[in-house]
mmCIF file of C-alpha atoms in Angstrom:
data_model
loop_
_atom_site.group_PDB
_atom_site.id
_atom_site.type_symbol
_atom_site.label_atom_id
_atom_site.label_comp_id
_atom_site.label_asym_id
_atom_site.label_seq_id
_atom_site.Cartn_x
_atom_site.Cartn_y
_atom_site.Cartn_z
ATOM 1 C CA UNK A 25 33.792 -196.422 18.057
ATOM 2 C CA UNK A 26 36.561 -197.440 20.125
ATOM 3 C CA UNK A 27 39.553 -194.187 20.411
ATOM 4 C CA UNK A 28 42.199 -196.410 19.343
ATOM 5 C CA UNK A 29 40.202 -197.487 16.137
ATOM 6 C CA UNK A 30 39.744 -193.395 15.851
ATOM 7 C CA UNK A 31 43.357 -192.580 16.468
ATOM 8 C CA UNK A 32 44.246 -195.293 13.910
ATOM 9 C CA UNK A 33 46.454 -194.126 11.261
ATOM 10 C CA UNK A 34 45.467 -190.388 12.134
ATOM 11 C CA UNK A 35 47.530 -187.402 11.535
ATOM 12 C CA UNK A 36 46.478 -184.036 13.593
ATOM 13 C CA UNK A 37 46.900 -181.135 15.294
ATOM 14 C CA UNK A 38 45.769 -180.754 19.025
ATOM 15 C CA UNK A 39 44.464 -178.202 20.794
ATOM 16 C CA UNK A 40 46.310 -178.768 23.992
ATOM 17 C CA UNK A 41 45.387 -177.085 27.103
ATOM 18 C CA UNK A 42 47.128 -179.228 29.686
ATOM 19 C CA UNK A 43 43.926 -180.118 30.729
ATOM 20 C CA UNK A 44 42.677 -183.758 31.693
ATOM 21 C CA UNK A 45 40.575 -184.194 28.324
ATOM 22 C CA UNK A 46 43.219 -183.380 26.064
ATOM 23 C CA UNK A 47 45.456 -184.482 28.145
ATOM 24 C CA UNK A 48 43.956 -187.811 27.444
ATOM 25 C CA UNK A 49 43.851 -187.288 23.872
ATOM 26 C CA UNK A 50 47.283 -186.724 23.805
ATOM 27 C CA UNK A 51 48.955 -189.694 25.239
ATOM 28 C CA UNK A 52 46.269 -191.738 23.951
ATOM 29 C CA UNK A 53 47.436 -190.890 20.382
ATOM 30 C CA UNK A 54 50.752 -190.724 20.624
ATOM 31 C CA UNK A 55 50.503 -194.571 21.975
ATOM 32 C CA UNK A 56 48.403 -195.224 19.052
ATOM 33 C CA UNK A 57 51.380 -194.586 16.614
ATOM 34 C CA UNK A 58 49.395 -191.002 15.569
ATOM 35 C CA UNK A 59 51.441 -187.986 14.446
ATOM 36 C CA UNK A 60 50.364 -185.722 16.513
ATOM 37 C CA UNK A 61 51.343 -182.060 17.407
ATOM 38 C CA UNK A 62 50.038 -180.459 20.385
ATOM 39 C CA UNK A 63 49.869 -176.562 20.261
ATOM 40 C CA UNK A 64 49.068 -174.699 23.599
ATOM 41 C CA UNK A 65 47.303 -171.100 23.097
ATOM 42 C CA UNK A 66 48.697 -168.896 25.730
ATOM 43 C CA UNK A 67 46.404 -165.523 26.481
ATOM 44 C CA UNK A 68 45.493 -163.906 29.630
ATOM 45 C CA UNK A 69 42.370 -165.741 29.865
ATOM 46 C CA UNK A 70 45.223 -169.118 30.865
ATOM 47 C CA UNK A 71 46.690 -169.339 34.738
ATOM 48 C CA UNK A 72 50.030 -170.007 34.041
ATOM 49 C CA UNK A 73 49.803 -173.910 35.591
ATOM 50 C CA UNK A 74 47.791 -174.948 32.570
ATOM 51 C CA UNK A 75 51.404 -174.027 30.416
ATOM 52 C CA UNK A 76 53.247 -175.669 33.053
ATOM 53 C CA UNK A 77 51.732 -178.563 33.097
ATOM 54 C CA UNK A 78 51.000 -178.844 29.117
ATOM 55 C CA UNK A 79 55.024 -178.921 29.036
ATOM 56 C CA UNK A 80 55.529 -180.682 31.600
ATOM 57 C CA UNK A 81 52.852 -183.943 30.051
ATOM 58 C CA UNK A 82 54.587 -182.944 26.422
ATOM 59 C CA UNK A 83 57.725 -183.527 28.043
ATOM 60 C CA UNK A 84 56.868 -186.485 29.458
ATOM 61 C CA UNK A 85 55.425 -188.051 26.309
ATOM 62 C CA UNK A 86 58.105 -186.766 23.857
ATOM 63 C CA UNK A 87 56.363 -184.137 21.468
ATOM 64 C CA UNK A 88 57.303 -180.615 20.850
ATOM 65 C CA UNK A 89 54.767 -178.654 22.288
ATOM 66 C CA UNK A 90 54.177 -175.249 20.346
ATOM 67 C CA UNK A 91 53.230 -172.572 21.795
ATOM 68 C CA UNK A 92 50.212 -169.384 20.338
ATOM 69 C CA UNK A 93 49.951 -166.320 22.035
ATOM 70 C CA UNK A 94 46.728 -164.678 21.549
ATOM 71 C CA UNK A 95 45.199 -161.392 22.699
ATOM 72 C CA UNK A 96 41.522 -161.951 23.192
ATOM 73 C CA UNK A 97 41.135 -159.002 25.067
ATOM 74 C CA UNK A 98 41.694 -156.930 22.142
ATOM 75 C CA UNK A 99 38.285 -158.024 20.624
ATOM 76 C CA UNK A 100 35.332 -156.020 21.346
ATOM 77 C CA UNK A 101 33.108 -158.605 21.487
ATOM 78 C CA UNK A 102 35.356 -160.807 23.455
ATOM 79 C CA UNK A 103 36.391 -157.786 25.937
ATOM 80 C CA UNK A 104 32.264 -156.765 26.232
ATOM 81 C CA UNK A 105 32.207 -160.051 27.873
ATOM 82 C CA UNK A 106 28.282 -160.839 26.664
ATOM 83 C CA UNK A 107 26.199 -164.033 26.341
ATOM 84 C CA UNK A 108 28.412 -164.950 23.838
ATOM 85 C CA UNK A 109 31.947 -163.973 25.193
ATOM 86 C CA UNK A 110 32.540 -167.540 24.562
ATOM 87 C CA UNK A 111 32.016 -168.201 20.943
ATOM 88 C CA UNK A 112 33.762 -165.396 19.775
ATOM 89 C CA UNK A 113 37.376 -166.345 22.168
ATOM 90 C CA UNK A 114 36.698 -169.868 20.889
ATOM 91 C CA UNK A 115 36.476 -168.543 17.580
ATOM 92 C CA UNK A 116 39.654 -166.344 17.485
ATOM 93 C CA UNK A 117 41.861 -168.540 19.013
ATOM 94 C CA UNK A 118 41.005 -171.976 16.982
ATOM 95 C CA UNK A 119 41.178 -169.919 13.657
ATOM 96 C CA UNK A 120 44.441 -168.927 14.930
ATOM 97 C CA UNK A 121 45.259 -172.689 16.022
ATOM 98 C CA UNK A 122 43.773 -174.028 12.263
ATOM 99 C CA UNK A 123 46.107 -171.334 10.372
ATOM 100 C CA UNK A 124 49.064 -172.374 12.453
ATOM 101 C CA UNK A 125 48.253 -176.259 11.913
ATOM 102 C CA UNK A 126 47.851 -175.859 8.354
ATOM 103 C CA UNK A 127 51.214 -174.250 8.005
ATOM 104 C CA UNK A 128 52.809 -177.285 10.099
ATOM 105 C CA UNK A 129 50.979 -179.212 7.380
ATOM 106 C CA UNK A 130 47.978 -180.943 9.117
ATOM 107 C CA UNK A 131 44.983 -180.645 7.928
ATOM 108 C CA UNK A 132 42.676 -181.869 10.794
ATOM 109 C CA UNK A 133 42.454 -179.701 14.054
ATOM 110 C CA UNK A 134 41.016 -182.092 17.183
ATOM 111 C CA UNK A 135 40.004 -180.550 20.995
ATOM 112 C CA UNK A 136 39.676 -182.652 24.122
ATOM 113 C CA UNK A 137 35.744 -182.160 24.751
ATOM 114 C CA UNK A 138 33.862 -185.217 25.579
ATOM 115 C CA UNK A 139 30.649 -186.613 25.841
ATOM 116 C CA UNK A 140 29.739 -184.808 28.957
ATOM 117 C CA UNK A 141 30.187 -181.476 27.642
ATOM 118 C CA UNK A 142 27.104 -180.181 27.407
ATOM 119 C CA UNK A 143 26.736 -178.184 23.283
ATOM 120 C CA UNK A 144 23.789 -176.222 24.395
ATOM 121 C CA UNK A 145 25.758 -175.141 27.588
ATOM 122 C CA UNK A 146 28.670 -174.032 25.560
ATOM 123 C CA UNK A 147 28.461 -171.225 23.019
ATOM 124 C CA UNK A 148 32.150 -172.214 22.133
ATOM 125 C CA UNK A 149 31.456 -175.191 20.966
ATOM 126 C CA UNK A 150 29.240 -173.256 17.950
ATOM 127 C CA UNK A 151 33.131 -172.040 16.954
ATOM 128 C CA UNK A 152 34.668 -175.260 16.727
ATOM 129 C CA UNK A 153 31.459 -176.547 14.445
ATOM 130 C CA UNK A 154 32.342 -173.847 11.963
ATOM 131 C CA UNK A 155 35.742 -174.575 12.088
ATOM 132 C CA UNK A 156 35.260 -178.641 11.382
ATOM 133 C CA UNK A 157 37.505 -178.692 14.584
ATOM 134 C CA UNK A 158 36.999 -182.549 15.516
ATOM 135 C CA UNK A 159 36.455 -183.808 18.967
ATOM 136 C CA UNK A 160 37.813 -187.418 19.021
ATOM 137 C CA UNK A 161 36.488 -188.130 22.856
ATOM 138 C CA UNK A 162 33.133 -186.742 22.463
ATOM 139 C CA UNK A 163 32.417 -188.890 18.845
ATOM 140 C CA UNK A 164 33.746 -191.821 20.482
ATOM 141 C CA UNK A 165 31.197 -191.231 23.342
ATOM 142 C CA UNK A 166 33.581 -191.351 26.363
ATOM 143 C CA UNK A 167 32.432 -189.223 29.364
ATOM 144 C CA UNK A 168 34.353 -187.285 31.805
ATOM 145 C CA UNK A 169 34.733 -190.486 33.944
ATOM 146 C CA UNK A 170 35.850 -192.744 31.186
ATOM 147 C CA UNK A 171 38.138 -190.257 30.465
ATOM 148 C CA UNK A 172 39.518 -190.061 34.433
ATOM 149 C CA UNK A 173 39.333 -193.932 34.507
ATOM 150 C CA UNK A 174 41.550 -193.908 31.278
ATOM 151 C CA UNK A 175 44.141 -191.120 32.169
ATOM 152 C CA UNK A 176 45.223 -193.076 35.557
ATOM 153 C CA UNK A 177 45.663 -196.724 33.896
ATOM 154 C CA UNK A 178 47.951 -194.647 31.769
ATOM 155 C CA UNK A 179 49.639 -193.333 34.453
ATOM 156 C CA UNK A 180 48.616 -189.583 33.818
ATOM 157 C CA UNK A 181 49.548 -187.279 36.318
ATOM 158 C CA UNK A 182 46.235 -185.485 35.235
ATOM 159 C CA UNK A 183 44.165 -188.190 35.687
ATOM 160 C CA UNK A 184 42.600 -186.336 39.088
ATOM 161 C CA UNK A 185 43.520 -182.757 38.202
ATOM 162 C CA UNK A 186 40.208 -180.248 38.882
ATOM 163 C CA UNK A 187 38.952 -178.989 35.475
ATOM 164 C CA UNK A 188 40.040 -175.750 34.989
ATOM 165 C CA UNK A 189 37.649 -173.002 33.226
ATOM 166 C CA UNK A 190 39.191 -170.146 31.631
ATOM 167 C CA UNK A 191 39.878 -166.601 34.340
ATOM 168 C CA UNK A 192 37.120 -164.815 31.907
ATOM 169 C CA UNK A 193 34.187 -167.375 33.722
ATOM 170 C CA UNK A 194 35.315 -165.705 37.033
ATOM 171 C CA UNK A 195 33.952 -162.611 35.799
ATOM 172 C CA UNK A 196 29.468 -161.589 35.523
ATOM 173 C CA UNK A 197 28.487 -161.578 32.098
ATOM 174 C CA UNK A 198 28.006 -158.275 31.005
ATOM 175 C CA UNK A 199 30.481 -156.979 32.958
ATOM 176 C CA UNK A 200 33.592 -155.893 30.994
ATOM 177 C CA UNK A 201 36.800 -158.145 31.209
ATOM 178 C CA UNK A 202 40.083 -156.592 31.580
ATOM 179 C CA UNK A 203 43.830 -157.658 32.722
ATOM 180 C CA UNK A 204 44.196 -156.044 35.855
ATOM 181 C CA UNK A 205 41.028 -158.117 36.309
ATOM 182 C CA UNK A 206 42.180 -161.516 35.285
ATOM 183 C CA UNK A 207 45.336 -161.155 36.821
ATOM 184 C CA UNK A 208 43.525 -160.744 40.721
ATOM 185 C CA UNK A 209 41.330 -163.815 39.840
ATOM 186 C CA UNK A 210 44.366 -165.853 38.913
ATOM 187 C CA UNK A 211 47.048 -164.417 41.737
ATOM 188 C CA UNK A 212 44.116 -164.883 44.681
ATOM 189 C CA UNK A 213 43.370 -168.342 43.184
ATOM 190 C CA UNK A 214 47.278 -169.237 43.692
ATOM 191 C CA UNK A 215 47.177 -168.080 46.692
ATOM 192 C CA UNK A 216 44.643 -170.436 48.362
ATOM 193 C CA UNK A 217 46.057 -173.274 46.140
ATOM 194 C CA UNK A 218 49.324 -172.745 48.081
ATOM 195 C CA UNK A 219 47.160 -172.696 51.280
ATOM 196 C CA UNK A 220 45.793 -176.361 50.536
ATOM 197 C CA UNK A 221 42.540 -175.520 48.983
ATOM 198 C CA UNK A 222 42.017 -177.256 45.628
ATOM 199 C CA UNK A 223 39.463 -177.344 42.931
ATOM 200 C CA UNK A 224 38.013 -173.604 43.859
ATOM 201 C CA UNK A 225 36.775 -170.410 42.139
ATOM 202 C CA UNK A 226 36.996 -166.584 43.060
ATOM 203 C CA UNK A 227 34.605 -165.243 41.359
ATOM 204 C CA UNK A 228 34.741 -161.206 41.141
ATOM 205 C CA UNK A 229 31.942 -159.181 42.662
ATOM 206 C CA UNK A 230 33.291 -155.647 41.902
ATOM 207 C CA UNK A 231 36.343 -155.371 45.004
ATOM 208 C CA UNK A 232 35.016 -158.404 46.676
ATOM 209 C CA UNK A 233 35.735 -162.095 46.366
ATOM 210 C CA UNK A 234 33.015 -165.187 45.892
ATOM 211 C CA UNK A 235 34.879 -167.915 47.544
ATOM 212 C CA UNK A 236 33.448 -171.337 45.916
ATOM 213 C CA UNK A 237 34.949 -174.696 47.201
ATOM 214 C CA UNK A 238 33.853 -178.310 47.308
ATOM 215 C CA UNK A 239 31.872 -179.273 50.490
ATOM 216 C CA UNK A 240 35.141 -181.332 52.013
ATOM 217 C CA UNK A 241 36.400 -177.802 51.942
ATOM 218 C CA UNK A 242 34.096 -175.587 53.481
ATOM 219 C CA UNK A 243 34.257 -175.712 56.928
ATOM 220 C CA UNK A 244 38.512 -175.506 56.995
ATOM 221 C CA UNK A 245 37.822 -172.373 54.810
ATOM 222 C CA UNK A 246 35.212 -171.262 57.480
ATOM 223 C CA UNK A 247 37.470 -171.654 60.280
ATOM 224 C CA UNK A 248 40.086 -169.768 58.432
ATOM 225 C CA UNK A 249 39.029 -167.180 57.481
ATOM 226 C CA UNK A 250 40.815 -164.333 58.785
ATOM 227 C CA UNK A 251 44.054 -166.234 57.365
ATOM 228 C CA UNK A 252 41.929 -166.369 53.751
ATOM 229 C CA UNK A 253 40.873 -162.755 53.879
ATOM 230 C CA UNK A 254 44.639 -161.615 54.419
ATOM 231 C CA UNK A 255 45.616 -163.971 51.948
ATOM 232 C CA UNK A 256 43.473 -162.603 49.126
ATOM 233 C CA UNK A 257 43.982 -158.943 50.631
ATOM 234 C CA UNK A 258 46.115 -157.418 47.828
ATOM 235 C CA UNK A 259 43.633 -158.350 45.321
ATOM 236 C CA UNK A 260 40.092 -158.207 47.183
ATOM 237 C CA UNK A 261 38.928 -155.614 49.799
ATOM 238 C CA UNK A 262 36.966 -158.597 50.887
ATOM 239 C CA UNK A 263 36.084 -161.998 50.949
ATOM 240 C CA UNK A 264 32.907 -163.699 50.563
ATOM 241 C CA UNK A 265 32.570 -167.472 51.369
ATOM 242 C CA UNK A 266 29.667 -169.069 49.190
ATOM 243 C CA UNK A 267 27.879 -172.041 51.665
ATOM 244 C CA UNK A 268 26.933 -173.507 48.467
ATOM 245 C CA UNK A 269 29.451 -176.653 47.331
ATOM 246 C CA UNK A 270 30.488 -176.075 43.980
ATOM 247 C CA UNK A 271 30.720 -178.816 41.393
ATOM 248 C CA UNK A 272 32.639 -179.951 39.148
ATOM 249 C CA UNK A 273 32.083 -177.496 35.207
#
């Protein structure tokens, strides 16, 4: 099925992280005549970018974007930061998202994954099942590339913009998450984005950093590295480059 023979008619709420997918989603439906009303859950577990730039594309298209804070970290399961970390923030957050859409008055709750989300990867996507949250891109079988392709003939400005996993990814499973925490991942991730590096990860090994960048990346990182490692010195006694490219999640 085509999206605009999807969006058709539709009424909704939207899960909007500011994202490219529902990014996407957004624009797309709001040019399809939808009535649509994108709600952005704010939390600790969100760089404060992804609000920036969910207002900024709201803005841009005309909707109201609403804002839900949520507190995962005050869930054991979610704070424990197990296997399942995952399904359990999922699950908090949309059944806060479906109780707040309900009030507005809409009935049907829709997320930006697509085709190329992988469901056995994703213990979230178990949360949105139970909550019949729909997933417009994903039923209408267009990929992360379709969705890329589409964004920039409609003039998105997040047509290229690096996916963005949630801070809590930064962290070993098993390993408890925390705000102090978070707030390193996401103030040393700033800081090389304001350096020039794009599309990167710290990723927390106790006081040290992982450093993961894409391979176009690596060796301007290599070379400076005493620069990166002051940088990232308020947050990380040290930092660790990983050789490894990382690709896209």
């Amino acid at each position: 099925m085509e999206l605009n023979e999807f969006l058709r008619g539709k009424s909704a709420a939207l899960a909007f992280s500011g994202g490219t997918d529902s990014a996407l989603l957004l624009a797309a439906a709001v040019k399809a005549g939808c009535r649509v009303q994108p709600y952005f859950v704010d939390s600790a577990f969100q760089p404060r970018f992804e609000r920036r730039d969910a207002e900024r594309l709201a803005s841009q298209l005309g909707v109201e974007l609403r804002v839900i804070e949520a507190r995962p970290l005050e869930e054991e399961p979610v704070r424990a930061n197990g296997p399942l970390r995952c399904y359990y923030c999922k699950k908090m957050i949309f059944t806060a998202l479906v109780k707040a859409a309900a009030a507005d008055g809409f009935a049907e709750v829709w997320d930006g994954t697509n085709a190329s989300d992988d469901a056995a990867d994703r213990p979230g996507m178990r949360a949105l099942a139970e909550l019949k949250v729909t997933s417009p891109l994903r039923l209408c079988g267009l990929t992360k590339a379709d969705v890329r392709r589409m964004s920039g003939e409609l003039g998105l400005f997040t047509a290229q913009k690096p996916a963005y996993a949630c801070l809590a990814t930064r962290v070993p499973a098993g390993t408890p998450l925390d705000a102090e925490t978070l707030g390193r991942v996401e103030q040393a991730e700033g800081a090389l984005m304001a350096m020039g590096f794009s599309d990167l990860r710290v990723r927390v090994l106790g006081r040290l950093g992982r450093l993961q960048l894409p391979a176009g990346q690596l060796e301007e990182a290599a070379r400076r590295h005493k620069e990166i490692t002051g940088a990232l010195a308020p947050w990380f006694d040290g930092v660790l480059l990983d050789l490894a490219p990382r690709k896209e999640e």
